[in-house]
């Protein structure tokens, strides 16, 4: 890992483990261009790739065709309004209403380590394992300064980027658009991968060609939502899971985003990501600065699996924080699908008593314990224990659960307010609404204006009292509706365009307080399932509830899409009861366990009511989790076969970092008549090492398992699964 500046070629080369990223400065004006991102280079100068030696040349050679230059040069951070007619990374309005900006090179700094991003989640690193380049660009006409920041990490093929805009003028400016990263590349007939979805169908993989014009994804829901994801991969048409060039981009942010490509007349592709400009306008007063969220760029020459490994390693080692980052999580049982709102102390203790005997380690009390929350029509904001349900109070319940040897966790939805709540009756102006317009409800609730610190503090006070009132060791932080009717009673008219982003900053501030004041708490984020499963939230919580769809077969696709970017250690996954509450499907209990094993693992059912043979299987599943979780949490994940694509079966494996052990999960979704065994080619093993399959006598070379493969016999029935544990002999 190294960042080098070459005075002669005026270029910066950022070398990661296996990739290089090259930026060049050209022309007397100092335009900053993107030269290269790909397989690691030697010391050669590659700034010729910016094509300044061919028509239309740079303005100092050919001022007459300045616009042709601006419209074709691979700008590192393209500005709007002055002649680059492709999509801009930044658009600023001056105090006299004009939109025009040209940021050019001023200076730079290279240093060890990395600065935090004020108020925002971001990757972190030490002086030993991280290096940063800060490129300072200026617009002399507006006296604006932009600091483009790039960091790289030891052993990881990722470059993280962000932008800080500083107003050094005497006048305010309005920021209409500020992307976190933009990258111009030659198109090589790329495909793109996006993740789309819906409630209970999150993060489905969609691969299509990169066509001309603008294509991408965005959200205007105040979070990324179930529907869209702040991620895109550009990959060679021939790229597969294991081979070929892949570029991945992901935004560390939990609000409205835009991720897009713009394929130009000259077959260049501009890839960018950042805050969605729709609904955004930020007033930057003299002396103030605006910090963009951070974007992650990954290049892999080893196909999609290589890209996933880079994201997983970066997020596990340089994003997720706290006590549980590298720790096995307690196996929990959550009462949501067991009871919904219909529970009391006795019911919860019944579940806990039974669960503790089976080896389950934590009881999580979900929605419905507070105010007069007997259904989802009321009480959000009234964070006081409902003693009608919790007879004896929260402390009694938690103590009783602790006496069983179990931990206790609680559900909260701090960002919300029900119209039928004491909080709303006292403070109707605390909800996000547009005055004079009846705000739309979703799940019969409004969103609290988390841009206001007095509201953040009020809510924090309430929830911290609850958390201090008993031995609560886990919080599930839910968020069950998108933002709409976007108006704040506290912002001036010209600053209303700041609300979406200020809301996200407010949520981040609250979660930062929570993890700082309760450092031993295990936090799990959630948003109506997986509507806010993003890298921003991972900075605060090491795990996120993946989806409200707990059906093992649906989960194969949801978890596959999620694991394209996020480590298995982050994916909230539970075994639930059947017929499944979302799709009505009945799958074997054993298979539900195998699929949940690829995440944090837990239960979401009434353990006192499930069939006895299922209940009897729980101790084995608990043992299975304890046996494999270290490997699953810390290893390299490889996709082998995708049910989403083949409609028959799914297969993936996790290999220990030292290649001494691996676990293959094979799920035969549809049974087949008169079928031979399937041949599965394993991945990631050491070719020269000798391995043994647990339970079998013979040994195999790693190369045999990867090239000749294994035969997995046809299983009898649908939805059947199998684990194959491979150990070094
Ligand atoms: C949505 C979550 O995803 C569920 O797990 C559950 O907590 C409900 N909200 C409770 O309202």
XYZ file of C-alpha atoms and ligand atoms in Angstrom:
740
model
C 0.000 0.000 0.000
C 1.452 3.358 -0.970
C 0.490 6.772 -2.317
C 3.062 8.421 -4.553
C 3.221 11.825 -6.194
C 5.325 12.142 -9.330
C 6.376 15.757 -9.909
C 7.434 15.114 -13.486
C 4.144 13.684 -14.706
C 2.082 15.655 -12.158
C 0.354 12.461 -11.179
C -0.722 10.637 -8.049
C -0.642 6.851 -7.869
C -2.510 5.049 -5.123
C -1.416 1.421 -4.908
C -3.502 -1.031 -2.920
C -2.688 -4.736 -2.547
C -3.513 -5.535 -6.178
C -4.864 -2.362 -7.764
C -3.675 1.104 -8.766
C -5.644 4.329 -8.980
C -4.016 7.163 -10.924
C -4.935 10.853 -10.996
C -3.227 13.419 -13.208
C -3.050 17.202 -13.248
C -2.969 18.818 -16.705
C -2.720 22.176 -18.404
C -1.539 25.455 -16.885
C -4.995 25.763 -15.355
C -4.541 22.539 -13.388
C -7.478 20.402 -14.482
C -7.538 17.244 -12.404
C -8.207 14.098 -14.398
C -8.760 10.432 -13.800
C -6.129 8.349 -15.606
C -6.488 4.778 -14.419
C -8.099 2.363 -11.984
C -7.371 -1.313 -12.428
C -4.764 -4.015 -11.927
C -1.688 -2.842 -10.055
C 0.818 -0.929 -12.194
C 4.559 -0.521 -11.995
C 6.305 2.822 -11.922
C 5.355 3.798 -15.500
C 3.526 7.015 -16.179
C 0.029 6.296 -17.538
C -1.318 9.828 -17.667
C -1.357 9.518 -21.490
C -4.645 7.676 -20.924
C -6.253 11.056 -20.279
C -5.793 11.710 -24.061
C -4.584 15.288 -23.686
C -2.235 14.665 -26.618
C -5.096 14.304 -29.058
C -7.839 16.539 -30.302
C -9.311 18.681 -28.739
C -6.139 19.090 -26.548
C -6.123 21.126 -23.380
C -7.164 24.797 -23.307
C -3.558 26.066 -23.148
C -2.981 24.423 -26.552
C -6.438 24.917 -27.993
C -8.435 27.577 -26.129
C -10.775 27.865 -29.085
C -12.277 24.458 -28.283
C -12.385 24.756 -24.537
C -15.860 23.261 -24.351
C -14.838 20.242 -26.423
C -12.042 19.660 -23.927
C -14.331 20.053 -20.922
C -16.880 17.735 -22.471
C -14.461 14.899 -23.115
C -11.659 15.094 -20.539
C -11.902 12.391 -17.842
C -12.505 14.780 -14.959
C -11.709 13.509 -11.500
C -14.430 15.650 -9.977
C -16.586 17.181 -12.743
C -18.180 20.562 -12.141
C -21.439 21.885 -13.507
C -22.302 24.870 -15.625
C -19.128 25.627 -17.581
C -19.058 23.158 -20.450
C -18.782 19.556 -19.310
C -22.180 18.494 -20.567
C -22.081 15.078 -18.945
C -23.567 14.675 -15.472
C -21.814 16.901 -12.922
C -20.482 15.798 -9.579
C -21.016 19.227 -8.112
C -23.362 22.106 -8.873
C -23.180 25.309 -6.882
C -25.282 28.462 -7.114
C -23.572 31.735 -6.275
C -25.302 34.459 -4.275
C -26.217 36.190 -7.539
C -27.997 33.041 -8.723
C -25.490 31.757 -11.306
C -24.543 28.129 -11.648
C -20.935 27.783 -12.766
C -17.941 26.201 -11.111
C -14.517 25.027 -12.203
C -12.392 23.391 -9.566
C -8.711 23.140 -10.446
C -5.602 21.929 -8.637
C -4.226 24.064 -5.842
C -2.151 21.804 -3.591
C -2.049 18.381 -1.994
C -1.065 16.508 1.116
C -0.203 12.845 1.623
C -0.215 11.501 5.161
C -0.403 8.286 7.198
C -3.735 7.441 8.810
C -7.097 9.001 8.084
C -9.212 11.821 9.484
C -12.752 11.140 10.694
C -15.635 12.716 8.769
C -17.440 15.164 11.012
C -20.902 13.882 11.919
C -20.788 11.089 9.358
C -19.973 7.402 9.470
C -16.788 6.549 7.602
C -14.010 4.032 7.390
C -11.243 4.434 9.922
C -7.628 3.341 10.089
C -4.355 3.812 11.924
C -1.056 5.313 10.806
C 0.251 1.763 10.410
C -2.404 0.486 8.030
C -3.925 3.492 6.271
C -2.692 6.279 4.039
C -4.525 9.355 2.765
C -4.207 11.802 -0.090
C -5.936 15.147 0.177
C -6.187 17.015 -3.099
C -7.073 20.654 -2.668
C -8.975 22.170 -5.595
C -10.150 25.763 -5.864
C -12.563 27.865 -7.827
C -10.997 31.318 -7.882
C -14.110 33.139 -9.107
C -16.223 31.977 -6.168
C -13.438 31.534 -3.592
C -14.560 27.979 -2.962
C -12.193 25.239 -1.935
C -12.852 21.517 -2.344
C -10.769 18.923 -0.546
C -10.961 15.590 -2.341
C -9.911 12.943 0.106
C -8.673 9.435 -0.842
C -7.634 6.705 1.585
C -6.247 3.226 1.056
C -5.714 0.380 3.491
C -3.066 -2.276 3.995
C -4.048 -5.572 2.366
C -7.401 -4.345 0.999
C -8.274 -3.509 -2.607
C -10.431 -0.479 -2.002
C -10.112 3.280 -2.344
C -12.423 5.411 -0.217
C -13.263 8.943 -1.299
C -15.118 11.965 0.041
C -15.324 15.688 -0.624
C -15.342 18.668 1.684
C -16.439 21.990 0.257
C -15.318 25.146 2.054
C -16.750 28.594 1.406
C -13.877 31.078 1.644
C -15.854 33.941 0.125
C -17.844 36.692 1.789
C -21.140 35.485 0.305
C -23.252 32.404 0.917
C -23.557 29.821 -1.870
C -26.167 27.147 -2.433
C -25.014 23.609 -3.063
C -27.512 21.963 -5.403
C -25.515 18.798 -5.893
C -22.426 17.305 -4.298
C -21.446 13.755 -5.175
C -19.014 11.860 -2.991
C -17.118 10.342 -5.906
C -17.102 10.360 -9.664
C -14.931 8.331 -11.996
C -14.601 8.557 -15.784
C -13.538 5.339 -17.471
C -13.374 3.997 -21.001
C -16.369 1.790 -21.638
C -15.454 -1.806 -22.405
C -18.971 -2.976 -23.185
C -19.560 -3.203 -19.469
C -22.495 -4.790 -17.764
C -23.778 -3.233 -14.591
C -25.187 -4.844 -11.490
C -27.777 -3.068 -9.360
C -29.686 -4.302 -6.343
C -33.424 -3.748 -6.482
C -36.261 -4.990 -4.312
C -39.360 -4.386 -2.316
C -40.505 -5.025 1.244
C -39.628 -8.652 2.071
C -37.750 -8.944 -1.240
C -34.696 -6.814 -0.628
C -31.473 -6.600 -2.654
C -32.150 -8.791 -5.692
C -29.256 -8.903 -8.118
C -29.994 -7.419 -11.544
C -27.323 -7.547 -14.283
C -27.909 -5.547 -17.472
C -25.697 -3.832 -20.091
C -24.403 -0.311 -19.648
C -26.219 1.533 -22.417
C -25.833 5.105 -23.622
C -27.053 7.904 -21.421
C -27.813 7.917 -17.734
C -28.715 4.760 -15.870
C -28.714 4.014 -12.195
C -30.596 4.034 -8.982
C -31.674 6.553 -6.434
C -33.854 7.003 -3.426
C -36.031 9.872 -2.253
C -37.446 7.964 0.725
C -35.097 9.467 3.306
C -33.334 6.071 3.512
C -32.267 3.802 0.668
C -35.465 1.822 1.139
C -36.307 -1.755 0.283
C -36.454 -0.817 -3.382
C -32.997 0.585 -4.176
C -29.456 0.286 -2.995
C -26.515 2.730 -3.053
C -24.348 0.302 -4.961
C -23.368 -0.421 -8.519
C -20.887 -2.789 -10.094
C -19.514 -2.296 -13.589
C -18.075 -5.472 -14.989
C -16.750 -6.925 -18.188
C -19.422 -8.746 -20.181
C -17.434 -11.928 -19.675
C -16.791 -11.376 -15.972
C -17.989 -14.184 -13.731
C -18.006 -14.916 -10.040
C -14.309 -15.780 -10.195
C -12.717 -14.046 -13.141
C -12.802 -10.775 -15.020
C -12.677 -7.090 -14.194
C -15.248 -5.757 -11.763
C -15.605 -2.241 -10.346
C -17.867 -1.834 -7.319
C -19.056 1.416 -5.806
C -20.920 1.744 -2.519
C -21.919 4.792 -0.501
C -21.486 4.927 3.271
C -24.735 6.767 3.833
C -28.270 6.043 5.063
C -30.364 8.691 3.328
C -31.371 9.704 -0.185
C -28.692 8.631 -2.637
C -27.948 8.632 -6.323
C -25.701 6.057 -8.001
C -25.442 6.215 -11.761
C -23.487 5.772 -14.952
C -23.503 8.174 -17.842
C -22.204 6.628 -21.080
C -21.074 9.396 -23.395
C -20.720 10.020 -27.118
C -17.049 8.965 -26.895
C -17.886 5.744 -25.093
C -16.587 6.860 -21.783
C -18.545 5.935 -18.700
C -18.933 8.318 -15.807
C -19.699 6.417 -12.637
C -20.766 8.439 -9.625
C -22.437 8.229 -6.259
C -23.522 10.629 -3.565
C -26.464 12.306 -1.881
C -29.464 12.443 -4.215
C -29.675 16.012 -5.558
C -33.440 15.711 -5.723
C -34.856 17.344 -2.609
C -31.407 18.615 -1.625
C -30.127 22.161 -1.421
C -27.618 23.273 1.193
C -26.847 26.867 2.078
C -23.149 27.266 2.753
C -22.416 30.479 4.584
C -19.027 32.253 4.494
C -16.473 30.311 6.508
C -18.610 27.147 6.620
C -17.837 23.760 5.143
C -19.923 20.858 3.900
C -18.697 17.310 4.232
C -20.006 14.725 1.768
C -20.524 11.115 2.823
C -17.778 8.667 1.934
C -17.862 6.414 -1.130
C -16.008 3.129 -1.518
C -14.503 2.087 -4.847
C -13.336 -1.455 -5.332
C -11.530 -2.975 -8.286
C -11.293 -6.741 -8.591
C -9.555 -8.716 -11.317
C -11.038 -11.833 -9.765
C -14.669 -11.366 -10.625
C -17.516 -10.716 -8.264
C -16.202 -12.878 -5.452
C -13.033 -10.758 -5.417
C -15.134 -7.605 -5.199
C -17.177 -9.016 -2.333
C -14.020 -9.982 -0.440
C -12.686 -6.434 -0.689
C -15.938 -4.936 0.617
C -16.247 -7.545 3.377
C -12.676 -7.076 4.570
C -12.920 -3.294 4.464
C -16.173 -3.236 6.398
C -15.092 -5.822 8.961
C -11.691 -4.260 9.550
C -12.212 -0.550 8.934
C -15.890 0.368 9.332
C -17.688 -1.701 11.968
C -16.776 -0.686 15.505
C -17.424 -1.688 19.086
C -17.193 -4.643 21.358
C -19.045 -7.062 19.087
C -17.085 -6.263 15.919
C -14.992 -9.438 16.122
C -17.135 -11.348 18.562
C -19.618 -14.145 18.308
C -23.105 -12.730 18.940
C -25.457 -14.311 21.487
C -28.088 -16.581 19.914
C -31.304 -14.666 20.378
C -34.963 -15.472 20.327
C -37.219 -12.620 19.240
C -40.923 -12.658 20.097
C -42.192 -10.706 17.032
C -43.366 -13.602 14.888
C -44.147 -15.536 18.084
C -46.672 -13.137 19.606
C -46.810 -9.886 17.598
C -48.457 -7.412 20.028
C -50.133 -10.041 22.118
C -47.762 -10.737 24.998
C -47.188 -10.100 28.672
C -44.517 -10.896 31.215
C -45.689 -14.466 31.715
C -45.763 -15.199 27.995
C -42.257 -13.832 27.509
C -40.985 -15.775 30.495
C -42.568 -18.956 29.123
C -40.629 -18.483 25.920
C -37.438 -17.655 27.810
C -37.715 -20.671 30.118
C -38.086 -23.048 27.237
C -35.452 -21.267 25.115
C -32.843 -21.220 27.872
C -33.132 -24.996 28.239
C -32.403 -25.393 24.556
C -29.250 -23.285 24.648
C -30.635 -19.975 23.338
C -28.764 -17.113 24.949
C -30.866 -13.949 24.735
C -34.541 -12.979 24.752
C -35.452 -9.965 22.617
C -38.739 -8.249 23.413
C -39.993 -6.719 20.177
C -42.599 -4.048 19.427
C -45.498 -3.540 21.863
C -44.032 -3.109 25.369
C -44.601 0.642 25.815
C -47.371 3.251 26.092
C -50.732 1.850 25.008
C -49.154 -0.042 22.145
C -51.648 -2.878 21.757
C -51.405 -2.622 17.976
C -49.442 -0.628 15.416
C -51.837 2.331 15.413
C -50.514 4.203 18.422
C -47.977 5.110 21.098
C -44.719 5.605 19.176
C -42.869 8.282 21.111
C -44.314 7.215 24.487
C -41.284 5.283 25.629
C -42.731 4.271 29.030
C -43.233 0.667 30.053
C -46.795 -0.616 29.665
C -47.284 -2.227 33.075
C -50.549 -3.804 32.020
C -48.502 -6.058 29.751
C -45.301 -6.119 31.745
C -46.708 -6.814 35.179
C -43.998 -6.205 37.738
C -42.213 -3.832 35.402
C -39.303 -4.155 33.021
C -36.725 -4.699 35.722
C -38.595 -7.720 37.057
C -38.836 -9.264 33.589
C -35.172 -8.678 32.810
C -34.051 -10.022 36.183
C -36.108 -13.157 35.678
C -34.657 -13.648 32.216
C -31.144 -13.106 33.584
C -31.831 -15.682 36.294
C -32.384 -18.191 33.515
C -28.857 -17.437 32.355
C -30.075 -15.415 29.375
C -29.380 -11.875 28.247
C -32.206 -9.473 27.508
C -32.741 -7.183 24.530
C -35.385 -4.639 23.621
C -36.997 -3.145 20.487
C -37.168 0.623 19.931
C -38.318 2.861 17.110
C -36.903 6.204 18.277
C -37.386 8.176 15.047
C -41.173 7.842 14.957
C -44.266 9.424 16.458
C -47.858 8.141 16.332
C -50.640 10.711 15.954
C -52.272 8.816 18.817
C -49.510 9.366 21.367
C -48.980 11.639 24.341
C -45.890 12.928 22.565
C -47.837 14.048 19.497
C -50.580 15.596 21.596
C -47.904 17.643 23.394
C -45.727 18.419 20.350
C -47.554 18.133 17.021
C -44.864 20.345 15.473
C -42.203 17.722 16.185
C -43.386 15.634 13.253
C -42.019 16.178 9.756
C -44.880 17.881 7.899
C -45.562 20.694 5.476
C -47.663 23.376 7.201
C -51.102 23.691 5.627
C -50.971 20.219 4.067
C -52.274 17.020 5.659
C -49.240 14.816 5.971
C -49.475 11.237 4.697
C -49.358 8.413 7.209
C -47.527 5.155 6.724
C -48.246 2.346 9.181
C -50.292 5.029 10.895
C -47.223 6.980 11.976
C -45.261 10.153 11.290
C -41.527 10.727 11.380
C -39.977 12.863 14.119
C -37.938 15.810 12.939
C -34.565 14.409 13.879
C -32.816 17.422 12.376
C -33.656 19.206 15.664
C -31.271 18.608 18.529
C -33.948 19.269 21.187
C -35.992 16.378 19.751
C -32.962 14.110 19.525
C -32.116 14.942 23.143
C -35.663 14.411 24.393
C -35.861 10.980 22.758
C -32.378 10.037 23.883
C -33.276 10.929 27.457
C -36.348 8.705 27.361
C -34.697 5.721 25.790
C -31.594 5.951 27.935
C -33.807 5.921 31.061
C -35.369 2.692 29.799
C -31.949 1.219 29.033
C -30.596 2.141 32.452
C -33.657 0.817 34.272
C -32.665 -2.829 33.797
C -29.846 -5.005 32.529
C -30.563 -4.502 28.819
C -27.739 -5.786 26.631
C -29.148 -5.471 23.118
C -31.266 -2.958 21.200
C -33.107 -3.512 17.933
C -33.472 -0.007 16.450
C -36.339 -0.085 13.974
C -37.585 2.505 11.438
C -40.847 1.600 9.788
C -41.715 4.230 7.251
C -40.069 6.463 4.676
C -39.927 10.241 4.890
C -42.476 12.321 2.975
C -44.160 15.723 3.325
C -40.695 16.988 3.907
C -40.970 20.092 6.048
C -39.401 21.157 9.325
C -40.930 23.715 11.649
C -37.435 24.685 12.730
C -35.757 25.442 9.401
C -36.030 28.714 7.499
C -37.571 28.672 4.025
C -34.189 28.743 2.261
C -32.891 25.856 4.359
C -35.807 23.418 3.943
C -33.729 21.649 1.259
C -31.343 20.610 4.029
C -33.909 18.592 5.945
C -33.337 15.150 4.406
C -29.611 15.312 5.072
C -29.962 16.961 8.478
C -32.379 14.166 9.410
C -29.735 11.539 8.616
C -27.102 13.525 10.534
C -29.528 13.628 13.484
C -30.007 9.856 13.417
C -26.238 9.385 13.251
C -25.776 11.731 16.198
C -28.326 9.771 18.237
C -26.777 6.417 17.439
C -23.309 7.750 18.192
C -24.557 8.863 21.624
C -26.132 5.476 22.172
C -22.996 3.491 21.383
C -20.813 5.926 23.338
C -22.934 6.005 26.479
C -23.758 2.284 26.308
C -20.512 0.815 24.970
C -21.410 -2.764 25.913
C -24.739 -2.722 24.107
C -25.197 -4.894 21.022
C -27.063 -2.700 18.543
C -28.975 -4.180 15.594
C -30.404 -1.731 13.085
C -33.584 -2.548 11.210
C -36.033 -0.765 8.960
C -39.234 -2.649 8.268
C -36.866 -5.505 7.540
C -33.934 -4.394 5.406
C -34.800 -0.912 4.133
C -31.774 0.611 5.823
C -29.198 -2.117 5.466
C -26.278 0.079 4.470
C -22.654 0.811 5.238
C -23.630 3.967 7.157
C -25.626 2.012 9.717
C -22.865 -0.593 9.985
C -20.651 2.062 11.544
C -23.018 2.093 14.524
C -24.341 -1.463 14.635
C -22.311 -4.562 13.747
C -25.472 -6.263 12.484
C -28.640 -5.229 10.653
C -31.924 -7.105 10.248
C -31.779 -8.298 6.671
C -35.469 -8.680 5.814
C -38.872 -9.307 7.345
C -38.998 -12.289 5.064
C -37.671 -15.143 7.185
C -38.564 -17.903 4.724
C -35.409 -19.942 4.141
C -35.857 -20.082 0.367
C -36.603 -16.380 -0.088
C -33.672 -15.656 2.168
C -31.281 -17.399 -0.240
C -31.712 -14.571 -2.748
C -31.952 -11.793 -0.150
C -28.788 -12.938 1.593
C -26.971 -13.516 -1.704
C -27.653 -9.921 -2.805
C -26.749 -8.550 0.609
C -23.518 -10.537 0.764
C -22.442 -9.123 -2.565
C -21.310 -6.132 -0.478
C -21.765 -6.806 3.231
C -20.064 -9.428 5.409
C -22.088 -12.367 6.715
C -21.284 -11.177 10.257
C -23.617 -8.220 9.612
C -26.672 -10.064 8.305
C -29.477 -10.523 10.830
C -30.917 -13.984 10.088
C -33.376 -16.073 12.129
C -35.066 -19.441 12.069
C -38.826 -18.848 12.078
C -41.952 -20.957 12.254
C -43.834 -22.521 9.329
C -45.943 -22.065 7.327
C -43.780 -18.978 6.924
C -45.643 -15.804 7.900
C -44.655 -13.956 4.724
C -44.956 -16.545 1.962
C -46.839 -19.419 3.570
C -44.137 -21.936 2.621
C -43.182 -24.876 4.795
C -39.515 -25.803 4.779
C -37.682 -28.326 6.956
C -36.506 -26.885 10.289
C -33.041 -28.184 9.494
C -32.848 -26.138 6.272
C -34.055 -23.008 8.064
C -31.106 -23.478 10.421
C -28.582 -23.878 7.598
C -29.739 -20.679 5.920
C -29.783 -18.636 9.153
C -26.255 -19.908 9.866
C -25.017 -17.615 7.067
C -25.954 -14.619 9.222
C -26.046 -13.689 12.890
C -28.303 -16.683 13.730
C -31.276 -16.618 16.072
C -34.906 -17.630 16.403
C -38.133 -15.801 15.741
C -40.901 -18.164 16.845
C -42.903 -19.324 19.825
C -40.632 -22.060 21.040
C -43.380 -23.332 23.364
C -45.676 -24.010 20.424
C -43.562 -25.355 17.567
C -43.638 -29.093 16.774
C -41.667 -31.167 19.223
C -39.323 -32.576 16.584
C -38.401 -29.016 15.564
C -37.838 -28.004 19.164
C -35.681 -31.050 19.716
C -33.476 -29.962 16.859
C -32.649 -26.592 18.454
C -29.805 -27.853 20.701
C -28.115 -29.333 17.620
C -28.546 -26.051 15.764
C -27.134 -24.167 18.733
C -24.119 -26.477 18.684
C -23.809 -26.009 14.912
C -23.751 -22.228 15.361
C -21.080 -22.411 18.048
C -19.021 -24.750 15.934
C -19.115 -22.697 12.737
C -19.756 -19.083 13.618
C -16.092 -18.069 13.970
C -15.498 -19.367 10.452
C -18.672 -17.827 9.007
C -18.024 -14.457 10.667
C -14.385 -14.083 9.757
C -13.809 -16.170 6.614
C -13.945 -15.439 2.877
C -17.359 -16.018 1.353
C -17.692 -17.519 -2.155
C -20.839 -17.882 -4.242
C -20.875 -21.215 -6.069
C -24.401 -21.520 -7.473
C -27.321 -19.141 -7.280
C -30.901 -20.328 -6.947
C -31.956 -16.871 -8.130
C -30.317 -17.728 -11.457
C -30.734 -21.485 -11.845
C -34.115 -21.903 -10.090
C -33.005 -25.290 -8.764
C -30.365 -25.054 -6.068
C -28.085 -22.737 -4.144
C -24.552 -23.230 -2.964
C -22.001 -21.049 -1.220
C -19.003 -21.572 0.989
C -16.890 -19.788 3.563
C -13.154 -20.420 3.712
C -10.988 -19.604 6.726
C -8.434 -16.866 6.090
C -5.610 -19.363 6.644
C -7.304 -21.839 4.242
C -7.305 -24.545 6.909
C -11.059 -25.028 6.991
C -14.172 -24.372 4.923
C -17.902 -24.805 5.196
C -20.052 -25.459 2.137
C -23.813 -24.888 2.314
C -25.837 -26.657 -0.352
C -29.586 -26.071 -0.583
C -31.569 -28.142 -3.039
C -34.595 -25.955 -3.527
C -36.431 -28.204 -5.970
C -36.210 -31.959 -5.818
C -35.445 -33.681 -9.125
C -36.628 -36.984 -10.502
C -34.163 -39.559 -11.720
C -31.191 -37.287 -11.113
C -27.484 -37.823 -10.838
C -25.498 -36.123 -8.126
C -24.441 -32.528 -8.742
C -20.814 -31.642 -9.287
C -19.772 -28.689 -7.145
C -16.443 -26.964 -7.744
C -15.105 -25.559 -4.499
C -13.241 -22.275 -4.274
C -10.644 -20.464 -2.251
C -8.838 -23.539 -0.883
C -5.089 -23.938 -0.957
C -4.353 -26.139 -4.027
C -1.463 -27.964 -2.357
C -3.057 -28.589 0.975
C -4.658 -31.909 1.789
C -8.201 -31.744 3.056
C -10.688 -34.142 4.534
C -14.442 -33.916 4.578
C -15.685 -34.278 8.122
C -17.262 -37.688 8.554
C -15.341 -39.264 5.653
C -12.130 -41.223 5.580
C -10.459 -40.220 2.328
C -8.505 -37.051 1.718
C -8.401 -34.652 -1.245
C -5.917 -32.100 -2.458
C -7.298 -28.551 -2.513
C -6.726 -28.544 -6.270
C -8.895 -31.667 -6.607
C -11.747 -30.090 -4.696
C -11.509 -26.920 -6.774
C -10.902 -28.425 -10.221
C -12.532 -31.852 -10.109
C -14.970 -30.854 -7.414
C -17.272 -32.811 -5.174
C -20.356 -34.792 -6.015
C -23.382 -33.884 -3.927
C -26.026 -36.583 -4.079
C -29.617 -35.821 -4.976
C -31.605 -35.114 -1.805
C -35.109 -36.482 -1.366
C -37.676 -33.701 -1.459
C -37.850 -29.958 -1.898
C -36.077 -27.388 0.279
C -33.505 -29.850 1.532
C -30.066 -28.778 2.638
C -26.658 -30.081 3.515
C -23.521 -28.711 5.150
C -20.112 -29.978 4.090
C -17.315 -29.238 6.523
C -13.853 -29.401 5.053
C -10.804 -29.474 7.283
C -7.104 -29.634 6.622
C -6.002 -33.236 7.021
C -40.447 -4.298 11.461
C -39.332 -5.240 11.807
O -38.603 -5.583 10.681
C -39.935 -6.466 12.487
O -38.930 -7.410 12.741
C -40.618 -6.031 13.739
O -39.684 -5.530 14.645
C -41.683 -4.994 13.433
N -41.144 -3.924 12.646
C -42.279 -4.447 14.694
O -43.132 -3.420 14.482
